[in-house]
Coordinates of C-alpha atoms and ligand atoms in Angstrom, one line a residue:
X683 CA 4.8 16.1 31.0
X684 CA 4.0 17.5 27.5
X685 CA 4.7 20.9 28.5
X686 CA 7.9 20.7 29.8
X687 CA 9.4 18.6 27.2
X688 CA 7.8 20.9 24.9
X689 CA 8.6 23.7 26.8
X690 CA 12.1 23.3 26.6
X691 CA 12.2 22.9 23.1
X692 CA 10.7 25.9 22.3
X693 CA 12.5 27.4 24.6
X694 CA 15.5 26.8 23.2
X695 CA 14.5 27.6 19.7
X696 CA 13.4 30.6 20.8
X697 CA 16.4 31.8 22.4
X698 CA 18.3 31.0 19.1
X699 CA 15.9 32.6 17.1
X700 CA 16.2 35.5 19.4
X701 CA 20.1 35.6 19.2
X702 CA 19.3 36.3 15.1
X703 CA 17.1 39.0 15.9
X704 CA 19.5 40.6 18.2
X705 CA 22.1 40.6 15.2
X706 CA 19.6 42.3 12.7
X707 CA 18.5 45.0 15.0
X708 CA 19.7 48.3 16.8
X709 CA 20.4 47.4 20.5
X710 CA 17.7 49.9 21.6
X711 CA 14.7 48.6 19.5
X712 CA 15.4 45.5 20.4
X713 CA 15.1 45.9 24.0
X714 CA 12.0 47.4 23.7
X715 CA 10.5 45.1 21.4
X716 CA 11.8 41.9 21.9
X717 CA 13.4 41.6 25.6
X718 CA 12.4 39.3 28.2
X719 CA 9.0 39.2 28.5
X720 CA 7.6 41.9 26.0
X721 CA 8.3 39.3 23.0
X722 CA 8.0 35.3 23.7
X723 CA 7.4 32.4 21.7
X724 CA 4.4 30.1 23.7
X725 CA 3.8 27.5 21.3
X726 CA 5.3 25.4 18.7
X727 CA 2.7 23.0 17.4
X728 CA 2.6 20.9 13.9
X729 CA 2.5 23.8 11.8
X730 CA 2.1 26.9 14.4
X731 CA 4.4 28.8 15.5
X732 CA 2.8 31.4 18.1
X733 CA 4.7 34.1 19.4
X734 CA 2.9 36.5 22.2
X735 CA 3.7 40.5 22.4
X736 CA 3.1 42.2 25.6
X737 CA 1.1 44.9 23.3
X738 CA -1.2 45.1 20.7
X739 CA 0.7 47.8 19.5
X740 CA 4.1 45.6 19.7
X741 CA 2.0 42.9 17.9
X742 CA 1.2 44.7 15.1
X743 CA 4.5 46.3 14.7
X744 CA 6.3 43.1 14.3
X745 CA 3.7 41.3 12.5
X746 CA 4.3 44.4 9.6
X747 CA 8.2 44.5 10.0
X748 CA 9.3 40.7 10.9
X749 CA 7.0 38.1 10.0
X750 CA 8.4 37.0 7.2
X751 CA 11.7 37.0 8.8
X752 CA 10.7 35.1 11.6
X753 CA 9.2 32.8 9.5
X754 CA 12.6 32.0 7.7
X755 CA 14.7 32.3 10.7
X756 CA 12.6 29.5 12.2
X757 CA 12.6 27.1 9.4
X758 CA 16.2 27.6 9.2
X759 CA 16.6 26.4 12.6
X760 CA 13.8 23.7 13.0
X761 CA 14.4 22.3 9.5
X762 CA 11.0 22.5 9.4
X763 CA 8.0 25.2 8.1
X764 CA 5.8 26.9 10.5
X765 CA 3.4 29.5 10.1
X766 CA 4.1 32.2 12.1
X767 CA 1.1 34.2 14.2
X768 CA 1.6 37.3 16.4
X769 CA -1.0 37.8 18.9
X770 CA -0.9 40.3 22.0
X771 CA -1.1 39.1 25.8
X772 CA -4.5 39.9 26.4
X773 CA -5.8 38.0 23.3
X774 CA -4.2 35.2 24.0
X775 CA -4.9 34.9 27.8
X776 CA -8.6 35.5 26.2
X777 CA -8.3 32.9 24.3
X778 CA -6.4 30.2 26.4
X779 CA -9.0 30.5 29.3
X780 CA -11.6 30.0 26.4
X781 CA -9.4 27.0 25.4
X782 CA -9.0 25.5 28.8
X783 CA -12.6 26.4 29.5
X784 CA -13.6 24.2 26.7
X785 CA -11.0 21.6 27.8
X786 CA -12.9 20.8 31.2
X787 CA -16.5 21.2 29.2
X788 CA -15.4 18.8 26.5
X789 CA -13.5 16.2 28.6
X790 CA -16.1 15.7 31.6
X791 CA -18.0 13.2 29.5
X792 CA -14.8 11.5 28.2
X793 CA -13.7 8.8 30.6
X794 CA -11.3 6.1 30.0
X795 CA -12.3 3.0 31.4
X796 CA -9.3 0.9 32.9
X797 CA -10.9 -2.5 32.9
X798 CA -11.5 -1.9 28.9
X799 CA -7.9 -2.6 27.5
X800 CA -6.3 -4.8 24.2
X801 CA -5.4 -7.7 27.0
X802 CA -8.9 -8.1 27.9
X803 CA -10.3 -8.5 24.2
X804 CA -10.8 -11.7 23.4
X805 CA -9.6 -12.0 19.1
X806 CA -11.5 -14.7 17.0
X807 CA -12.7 -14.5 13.4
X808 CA -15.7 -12.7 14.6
X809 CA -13.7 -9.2 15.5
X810 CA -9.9 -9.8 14.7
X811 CA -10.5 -6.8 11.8
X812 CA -11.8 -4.5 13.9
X813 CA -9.3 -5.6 16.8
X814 CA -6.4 -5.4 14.6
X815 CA -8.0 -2.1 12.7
X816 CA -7.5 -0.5 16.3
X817 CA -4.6 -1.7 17.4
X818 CA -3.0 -0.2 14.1
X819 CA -4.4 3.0 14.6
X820 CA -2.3 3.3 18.0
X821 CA 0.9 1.9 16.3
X822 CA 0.4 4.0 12.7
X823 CA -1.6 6.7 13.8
X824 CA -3.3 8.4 11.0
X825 CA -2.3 6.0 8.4
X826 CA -6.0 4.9 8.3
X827 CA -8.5 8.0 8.5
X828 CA -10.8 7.3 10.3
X829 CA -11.0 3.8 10.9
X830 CA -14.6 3.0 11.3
X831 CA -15.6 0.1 13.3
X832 CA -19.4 -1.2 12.6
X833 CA -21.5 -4.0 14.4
X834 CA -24.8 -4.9 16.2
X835 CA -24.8 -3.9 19.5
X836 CA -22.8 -5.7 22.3
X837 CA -20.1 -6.9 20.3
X838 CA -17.4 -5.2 21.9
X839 CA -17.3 -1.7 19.9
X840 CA -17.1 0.2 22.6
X841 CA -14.2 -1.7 24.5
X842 CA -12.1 -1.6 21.7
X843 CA -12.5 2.4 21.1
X844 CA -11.6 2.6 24.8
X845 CA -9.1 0.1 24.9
X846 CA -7.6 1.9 21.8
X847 CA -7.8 5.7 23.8
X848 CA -6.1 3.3 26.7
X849 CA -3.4 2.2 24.6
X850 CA -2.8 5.1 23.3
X851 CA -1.9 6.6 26.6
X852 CA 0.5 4.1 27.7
X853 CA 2.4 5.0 24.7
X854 CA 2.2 8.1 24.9
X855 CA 1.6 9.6 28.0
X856 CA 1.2 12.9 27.3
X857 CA -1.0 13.0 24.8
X858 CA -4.6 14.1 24.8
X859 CA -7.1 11.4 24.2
X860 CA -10.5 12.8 23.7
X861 CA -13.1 9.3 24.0
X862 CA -17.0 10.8 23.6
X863 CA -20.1 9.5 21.9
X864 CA -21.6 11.6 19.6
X865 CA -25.1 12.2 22.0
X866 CA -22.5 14.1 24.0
X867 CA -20.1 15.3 21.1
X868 CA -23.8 16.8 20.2
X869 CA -25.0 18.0 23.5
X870 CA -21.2 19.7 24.2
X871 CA -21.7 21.4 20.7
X872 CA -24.9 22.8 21.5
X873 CA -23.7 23.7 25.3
X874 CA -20.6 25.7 23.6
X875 CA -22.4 27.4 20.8
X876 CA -25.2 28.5 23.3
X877 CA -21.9 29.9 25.8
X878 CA -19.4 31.1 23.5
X879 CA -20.5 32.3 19.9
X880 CA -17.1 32.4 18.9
X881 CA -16.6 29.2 16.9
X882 CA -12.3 29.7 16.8
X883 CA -12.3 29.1 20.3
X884 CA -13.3 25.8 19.5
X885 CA -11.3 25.0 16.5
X886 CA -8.5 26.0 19.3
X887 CA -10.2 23.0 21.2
X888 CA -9.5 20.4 18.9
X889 CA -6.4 21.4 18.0
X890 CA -5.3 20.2 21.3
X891 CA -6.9 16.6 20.6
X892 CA -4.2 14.0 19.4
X893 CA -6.9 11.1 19.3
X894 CA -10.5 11.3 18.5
X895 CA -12.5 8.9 19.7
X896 CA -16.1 8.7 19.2
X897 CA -18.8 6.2 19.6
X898 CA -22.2 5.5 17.9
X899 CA -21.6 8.1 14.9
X900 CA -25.6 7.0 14.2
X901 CA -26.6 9.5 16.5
X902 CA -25.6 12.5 14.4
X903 CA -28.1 11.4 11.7
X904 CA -30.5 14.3 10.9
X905 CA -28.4 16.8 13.0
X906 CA -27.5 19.0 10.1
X907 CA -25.2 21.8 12.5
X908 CA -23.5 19.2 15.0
X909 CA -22.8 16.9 11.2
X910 CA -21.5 20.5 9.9
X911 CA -19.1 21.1 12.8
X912 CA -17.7 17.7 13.0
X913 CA -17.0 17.8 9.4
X914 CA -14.6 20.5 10.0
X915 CA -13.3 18.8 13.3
X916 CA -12.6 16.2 11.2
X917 CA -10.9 18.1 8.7
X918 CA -9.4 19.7 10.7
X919 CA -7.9 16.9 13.2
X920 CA -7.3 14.6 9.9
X921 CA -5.3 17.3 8.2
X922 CA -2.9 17.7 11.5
X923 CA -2.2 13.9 11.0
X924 CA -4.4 13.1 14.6
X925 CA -5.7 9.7 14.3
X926 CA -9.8 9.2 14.6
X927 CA -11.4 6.3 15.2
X928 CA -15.5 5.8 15.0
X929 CA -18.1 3.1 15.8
X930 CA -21.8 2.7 14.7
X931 CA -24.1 0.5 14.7
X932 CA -23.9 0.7 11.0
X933 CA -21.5 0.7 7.7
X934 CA -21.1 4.4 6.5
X935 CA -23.5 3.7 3.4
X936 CA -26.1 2.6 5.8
X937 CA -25.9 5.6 7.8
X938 CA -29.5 7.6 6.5
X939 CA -29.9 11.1 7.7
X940 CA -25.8 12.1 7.6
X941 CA -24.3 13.7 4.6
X942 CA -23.2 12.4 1.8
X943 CA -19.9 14.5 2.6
X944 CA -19.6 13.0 5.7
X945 CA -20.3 9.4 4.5
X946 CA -17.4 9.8 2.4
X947 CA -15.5 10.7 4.8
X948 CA -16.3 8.3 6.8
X949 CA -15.9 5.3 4.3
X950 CA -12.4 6.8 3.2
X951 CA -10.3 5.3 5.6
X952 CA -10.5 1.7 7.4
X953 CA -14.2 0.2 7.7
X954 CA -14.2 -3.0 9.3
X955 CA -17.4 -4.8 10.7
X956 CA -17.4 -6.8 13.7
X957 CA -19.9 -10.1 13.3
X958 CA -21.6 -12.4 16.0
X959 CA -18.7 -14.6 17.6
X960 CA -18.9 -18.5 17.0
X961 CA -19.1 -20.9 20.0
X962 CA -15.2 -21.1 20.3
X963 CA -15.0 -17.4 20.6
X964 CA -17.4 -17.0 23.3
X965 CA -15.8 -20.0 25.1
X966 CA -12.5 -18.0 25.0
X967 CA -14.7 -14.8 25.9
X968 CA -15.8 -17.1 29.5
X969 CA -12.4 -18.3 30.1
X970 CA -10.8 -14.6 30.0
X971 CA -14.0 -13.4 32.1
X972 CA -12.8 -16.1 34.6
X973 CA -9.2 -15.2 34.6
X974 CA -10.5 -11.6 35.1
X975 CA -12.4 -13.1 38.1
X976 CA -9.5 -14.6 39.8
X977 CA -11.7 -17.7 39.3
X978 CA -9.0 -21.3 38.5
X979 CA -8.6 -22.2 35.2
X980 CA -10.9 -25.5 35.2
X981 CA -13.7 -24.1 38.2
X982 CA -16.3 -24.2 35.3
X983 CA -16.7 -27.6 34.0
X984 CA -16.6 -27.7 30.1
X985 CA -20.4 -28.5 30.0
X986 CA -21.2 -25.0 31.9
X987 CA -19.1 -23.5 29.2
X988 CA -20.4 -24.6 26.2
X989 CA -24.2 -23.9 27.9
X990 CA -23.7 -20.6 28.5
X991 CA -21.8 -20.2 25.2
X992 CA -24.9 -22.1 23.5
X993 CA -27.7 -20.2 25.7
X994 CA -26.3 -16.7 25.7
X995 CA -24.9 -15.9 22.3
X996 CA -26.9 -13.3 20.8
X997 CA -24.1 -11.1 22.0
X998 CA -21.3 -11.0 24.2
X999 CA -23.2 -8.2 26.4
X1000 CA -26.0 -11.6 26.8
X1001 CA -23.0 -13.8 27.5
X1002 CA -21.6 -11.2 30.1
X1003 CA -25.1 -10.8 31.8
X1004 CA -25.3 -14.8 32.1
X1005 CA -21.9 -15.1 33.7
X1006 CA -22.3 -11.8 36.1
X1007 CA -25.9 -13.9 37.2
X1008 CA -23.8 -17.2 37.5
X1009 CA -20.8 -15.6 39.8
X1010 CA -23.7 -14.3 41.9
X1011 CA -25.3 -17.4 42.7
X1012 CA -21.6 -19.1 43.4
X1013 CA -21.6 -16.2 45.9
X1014 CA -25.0 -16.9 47.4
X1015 CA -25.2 -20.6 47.4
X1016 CA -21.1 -21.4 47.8
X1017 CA -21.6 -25.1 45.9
X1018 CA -18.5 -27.1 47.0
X1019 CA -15.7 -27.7 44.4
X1020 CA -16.2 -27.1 40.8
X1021 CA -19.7 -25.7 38.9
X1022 CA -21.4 -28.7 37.4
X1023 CA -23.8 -28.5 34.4
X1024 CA -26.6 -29.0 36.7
X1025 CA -25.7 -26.3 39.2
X1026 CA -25.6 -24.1 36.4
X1027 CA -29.5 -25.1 34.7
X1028 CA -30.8 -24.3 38.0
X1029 CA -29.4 -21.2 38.2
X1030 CA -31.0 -20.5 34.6
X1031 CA -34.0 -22.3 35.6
X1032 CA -36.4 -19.2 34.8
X1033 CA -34.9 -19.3 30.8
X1034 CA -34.9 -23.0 30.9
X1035 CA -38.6 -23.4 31.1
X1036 CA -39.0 -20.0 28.6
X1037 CA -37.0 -22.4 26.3
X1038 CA -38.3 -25.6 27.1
X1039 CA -41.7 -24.1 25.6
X1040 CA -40.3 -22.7 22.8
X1041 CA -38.9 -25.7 21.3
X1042 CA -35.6 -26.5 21.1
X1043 CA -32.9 -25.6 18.6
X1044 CA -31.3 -27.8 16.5
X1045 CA -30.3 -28.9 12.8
X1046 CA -34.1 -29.6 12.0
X1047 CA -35.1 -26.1 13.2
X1048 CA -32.1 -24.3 11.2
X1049 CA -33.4 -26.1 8.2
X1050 CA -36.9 -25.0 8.4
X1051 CA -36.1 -21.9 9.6
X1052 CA -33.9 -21.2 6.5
X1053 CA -36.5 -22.5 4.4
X1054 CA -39.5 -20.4 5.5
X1055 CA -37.2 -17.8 4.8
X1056 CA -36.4 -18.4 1.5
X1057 CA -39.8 -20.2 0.5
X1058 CA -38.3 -23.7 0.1
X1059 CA -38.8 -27.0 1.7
X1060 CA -36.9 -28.4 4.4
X1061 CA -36.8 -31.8 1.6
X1062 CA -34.8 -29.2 -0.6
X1063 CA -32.5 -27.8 1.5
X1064 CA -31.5 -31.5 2.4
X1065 CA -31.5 -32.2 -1.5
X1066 CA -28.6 -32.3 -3.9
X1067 CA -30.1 -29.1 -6.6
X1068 CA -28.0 -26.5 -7.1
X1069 CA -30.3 -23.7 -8.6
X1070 CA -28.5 -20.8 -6.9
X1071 CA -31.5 -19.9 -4.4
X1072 CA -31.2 -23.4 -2.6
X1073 CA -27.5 -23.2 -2.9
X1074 CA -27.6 -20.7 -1.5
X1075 CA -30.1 -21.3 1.5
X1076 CA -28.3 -24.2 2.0
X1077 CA -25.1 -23.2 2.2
X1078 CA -26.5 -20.4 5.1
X1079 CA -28.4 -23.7 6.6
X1080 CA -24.6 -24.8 7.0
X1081 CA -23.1 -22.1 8.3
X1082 CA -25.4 -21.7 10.9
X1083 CA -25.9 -25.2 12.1
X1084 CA -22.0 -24.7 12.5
X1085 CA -22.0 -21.2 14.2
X1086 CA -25.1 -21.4 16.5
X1087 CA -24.5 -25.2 17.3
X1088 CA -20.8 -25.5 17.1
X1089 CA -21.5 -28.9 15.0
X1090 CA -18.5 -30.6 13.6
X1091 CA -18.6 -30.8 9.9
X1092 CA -19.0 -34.5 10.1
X1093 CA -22.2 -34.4 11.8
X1094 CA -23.6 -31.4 9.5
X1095 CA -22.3 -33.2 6.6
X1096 CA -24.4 -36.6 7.5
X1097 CA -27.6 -34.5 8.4
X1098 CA -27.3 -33.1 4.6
X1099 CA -26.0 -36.5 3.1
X1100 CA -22.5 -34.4 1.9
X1101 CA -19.3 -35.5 2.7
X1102 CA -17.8 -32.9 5.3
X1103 CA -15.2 -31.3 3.0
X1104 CA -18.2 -30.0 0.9
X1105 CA -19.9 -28.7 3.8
X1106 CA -16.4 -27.0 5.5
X1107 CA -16.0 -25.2 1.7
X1108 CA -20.0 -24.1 2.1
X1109 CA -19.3 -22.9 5.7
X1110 CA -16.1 -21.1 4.6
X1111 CA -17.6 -19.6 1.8
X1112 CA -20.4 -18.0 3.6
X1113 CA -17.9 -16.6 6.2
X1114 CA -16.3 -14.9 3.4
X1115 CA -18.7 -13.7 1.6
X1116 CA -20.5 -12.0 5.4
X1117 CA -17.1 -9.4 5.7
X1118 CA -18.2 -7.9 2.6
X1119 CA -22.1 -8.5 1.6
X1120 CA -24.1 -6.7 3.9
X1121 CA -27.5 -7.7 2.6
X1122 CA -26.3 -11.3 3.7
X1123 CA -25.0 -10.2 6.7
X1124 CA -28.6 -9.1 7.5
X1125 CA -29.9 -12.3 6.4
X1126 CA -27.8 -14.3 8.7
X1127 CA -28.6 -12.4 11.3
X1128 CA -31.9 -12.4 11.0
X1129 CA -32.1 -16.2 10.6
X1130 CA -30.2 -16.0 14.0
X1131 CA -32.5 -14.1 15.9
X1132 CA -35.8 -16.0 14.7
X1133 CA -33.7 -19.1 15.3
X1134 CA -32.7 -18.0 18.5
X1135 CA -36.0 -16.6 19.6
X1136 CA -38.0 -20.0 19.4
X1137 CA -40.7 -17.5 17.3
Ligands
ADP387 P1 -21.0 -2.4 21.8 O1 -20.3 -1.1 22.1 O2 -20.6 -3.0 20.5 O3 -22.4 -2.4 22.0 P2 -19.5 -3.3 24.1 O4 -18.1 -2.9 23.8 O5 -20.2 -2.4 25.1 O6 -20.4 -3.5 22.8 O7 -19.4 -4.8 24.6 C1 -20.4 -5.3 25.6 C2 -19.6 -6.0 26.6 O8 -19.0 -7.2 26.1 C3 -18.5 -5.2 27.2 O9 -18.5 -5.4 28.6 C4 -17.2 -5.8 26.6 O10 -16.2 -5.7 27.5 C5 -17.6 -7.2 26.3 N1 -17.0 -7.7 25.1 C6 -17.4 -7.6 23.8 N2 -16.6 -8.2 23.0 C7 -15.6 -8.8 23.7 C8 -14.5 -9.6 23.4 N3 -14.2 -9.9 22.2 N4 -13.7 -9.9 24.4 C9 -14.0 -9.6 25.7 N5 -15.0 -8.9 26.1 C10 -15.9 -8.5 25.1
MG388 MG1 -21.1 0.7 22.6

């Protein structure tokens, strides 16, 4: 579809520009030189203009006596500037075949998944950055360069690069969405440089790219010639106004092993980080899963949700896994009417006892969790001192109570003696603070996981 509406257009530059050739030159030259065939223009992108001679010799002759005039005649009738570049027909089938060549090499590991699309993202507080970060970059394209989306892993990173490269696509058809991660951005590199020496070819390549997707950047760390190459694909692509987008399981500082050049790259445009999704997120996350599922709106019973939302929220990959083993056992066992709470503990019976002899989780076990951590006592996390370091721990002792046990603020404020609006401006302020301190960020979730763990 590209090509022919392309096509046409050029075409039909061309045969105006050709009409202002034909005024400025002798009837014979001219139908040596630029008649059907012997002279055409083949593309006509961003700043390109590429005309094709049948010759080398032709090439050359034009390239010394019209260039310059081409290049005027052109902006006169686009409006717009190109730069023009004469090649002959045997270069540029060379080159194409090297370009298509490329094209199937490159895009064999980039696949699209359907299922992974901006309807069937679930939004909360957790992601909505990185959500909305993406959905911006399809509406604005290269307005935010790169946008770099960072989290742990299973949080949905790679659905929203896909669902972006998706998205893209609907809106725009035609264009070429190139989705890879960077073990096979690296292993393609290395595959091309081993075939082809000729690194043009592969600047061709990208040139053909309108969206640059590519997952876990971590990867490239310590690969000095696959970091050098995408520097100048990025370049490149960035300076042709192509959107890119990047995940890792890091921010760009983090990233050890990649270039400082690269890392500032990388940090120049949109960096948003996606966190661990509260109860109520993962809730929603069941309830699209369902919908997804052709399963009714109320087969779950509220109970089932909120266990499998307590149980299985390191990540939503956890959650996913729970939900996959629950569907399987509905399919086995067929339990009349709705799944009951009890239903579902059986299913999980093998975790259930893991957990049982781990001890269970609750306020008490926050508190002393958070308080090993910071050397404190549970007594003065409860208390009322505000030196910074047990305001601190307690404040975290808050916000986690709230996000791992979906406790109103009521029944956190009692278990500290505070009155709940002091413990909703604690929680709130520790949300805050985790979108842009990253040594809390790994604080919280470290609490989480030892929490979590029973350990
Ligand atoms: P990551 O790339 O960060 O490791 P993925 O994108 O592979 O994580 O996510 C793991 C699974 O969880 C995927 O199947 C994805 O569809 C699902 N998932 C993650 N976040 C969400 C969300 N907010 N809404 C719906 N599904 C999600
Ligand atoms: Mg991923």
């Amino acid at each position: 579809m590209r090509e022919t509406l392309n096509d046409r257009r050029v075409s039909d530059i061309y045969q105006e520009l050709l009409d202002k050739i034909r005024e400025k030159t002798t009837s014979k030259l001219f139908d040596t030189m630029f008649s059907q065939d012997s002279f055409e223009l083949k593309t006509l992108d961003d700043n390109k203009a590429l005309f094709v001679a049948d010759s080398s010799s032709n090439a050359t002759m034009i390239k010394a006596a019209y260039l310059p005039f081409l290049q005027r005649e052109l902006e006169e009738i686009t409006g717009h500037h190109y730069d023009v570049e004469i090649t002959d027909r045997s270069s540029f089938l060379k080159r194409k075949e090297a370009v298509e060549g490329a094209t199937t090499s490159f895009f064999r590991n980039s696949r699209l998944l359907p299922q992974y699309t901006f309807d069937n993202f679930v939004a909360g507080p957790s992601n909505r950055d990185a959500f909305l970060a993406c959905m911006f970059a399809v509406q604005n394209p290269a307005k935010s360069n790169p946008v770099f989306i960072y989290s742990k892993s299973g949080l949905g990173k790679t659905h929203l690069l896909q669902a972006t490269g998706n998205d893209y696509r609907v809106k725009h058809p035609e264009a070429k969405v190139l989705y890879i991660t960077s073990e096979d951005f690296l292993s393609e590199f290395v595959r091309f440089i081993k075939g082809r020496k000729d690194s043009e070819n592969l600047k061709d390549f990208f040139n053909t790219v309108d969206l640059l997707l590519v997952d876990d950047i971590q990867f490239l760390a310590g690969k000095e010639d696959t970091q050098i190459m995408f520097f100048n694909v990025f370049n490149l692509l960035v300076s042709q106004g192509k959107q890119i987008v990047l995940t890792s399981d890091r921010s760009p500082y983090e990233l050890k092993g990649l270039q400082d050049r690269l890392v500032s790259r990388f940090s120049g445009g949109l960096s948003v980080h996606i966190v661990n999704p509260n109860k109520e997120t993962l809730i929603a996350i069941l309830r699209k899963k369902m919908q997804i599922n052709s399963l009714p709106e109320n087969y779950f019973d509220d109970k089932v949700l909120d266990y499998l939302a307590f149980n299985y929220a390191k990540n939503v990959r956890e959650l996913e896994g729970a939900f996959t083993k629950l569907l399987f056992a509905i399919t086995i066992e067929k339990p009349q009417g709705n799944i009951t709470l009890p239903f579902c503990k059986k299913v999980f019976d093998d975790d259930e006892q893991r957990r049982s002899k781990k001890g269970k989780i609750d306020v008490d076990r926050i508190i002393s969790v958070v308080a090993d951590y910071y050397s404190l006592t549970d007594a003065q996390i409860k208390s009322n001192v505000r030196t910074s370091q047990i305001a601190l721990a307690r404040q975290i002792a808050m916000y986690l109570a709230r996000e791992i046990l979906g406790l109103t603020y009521q029944v956190i404020g009692r278990t500290f003696s505070k009155d709940h609006t002091t413990v909703l401006s604690n929680v709130v302020k520790i949300e805050t603070n985790l979108k842009t301190d990253a040594g809390l960020r790994k604080v919280v979730d470290k609490l989480t996981d030892i929490i979590k763990s029973g350990s």
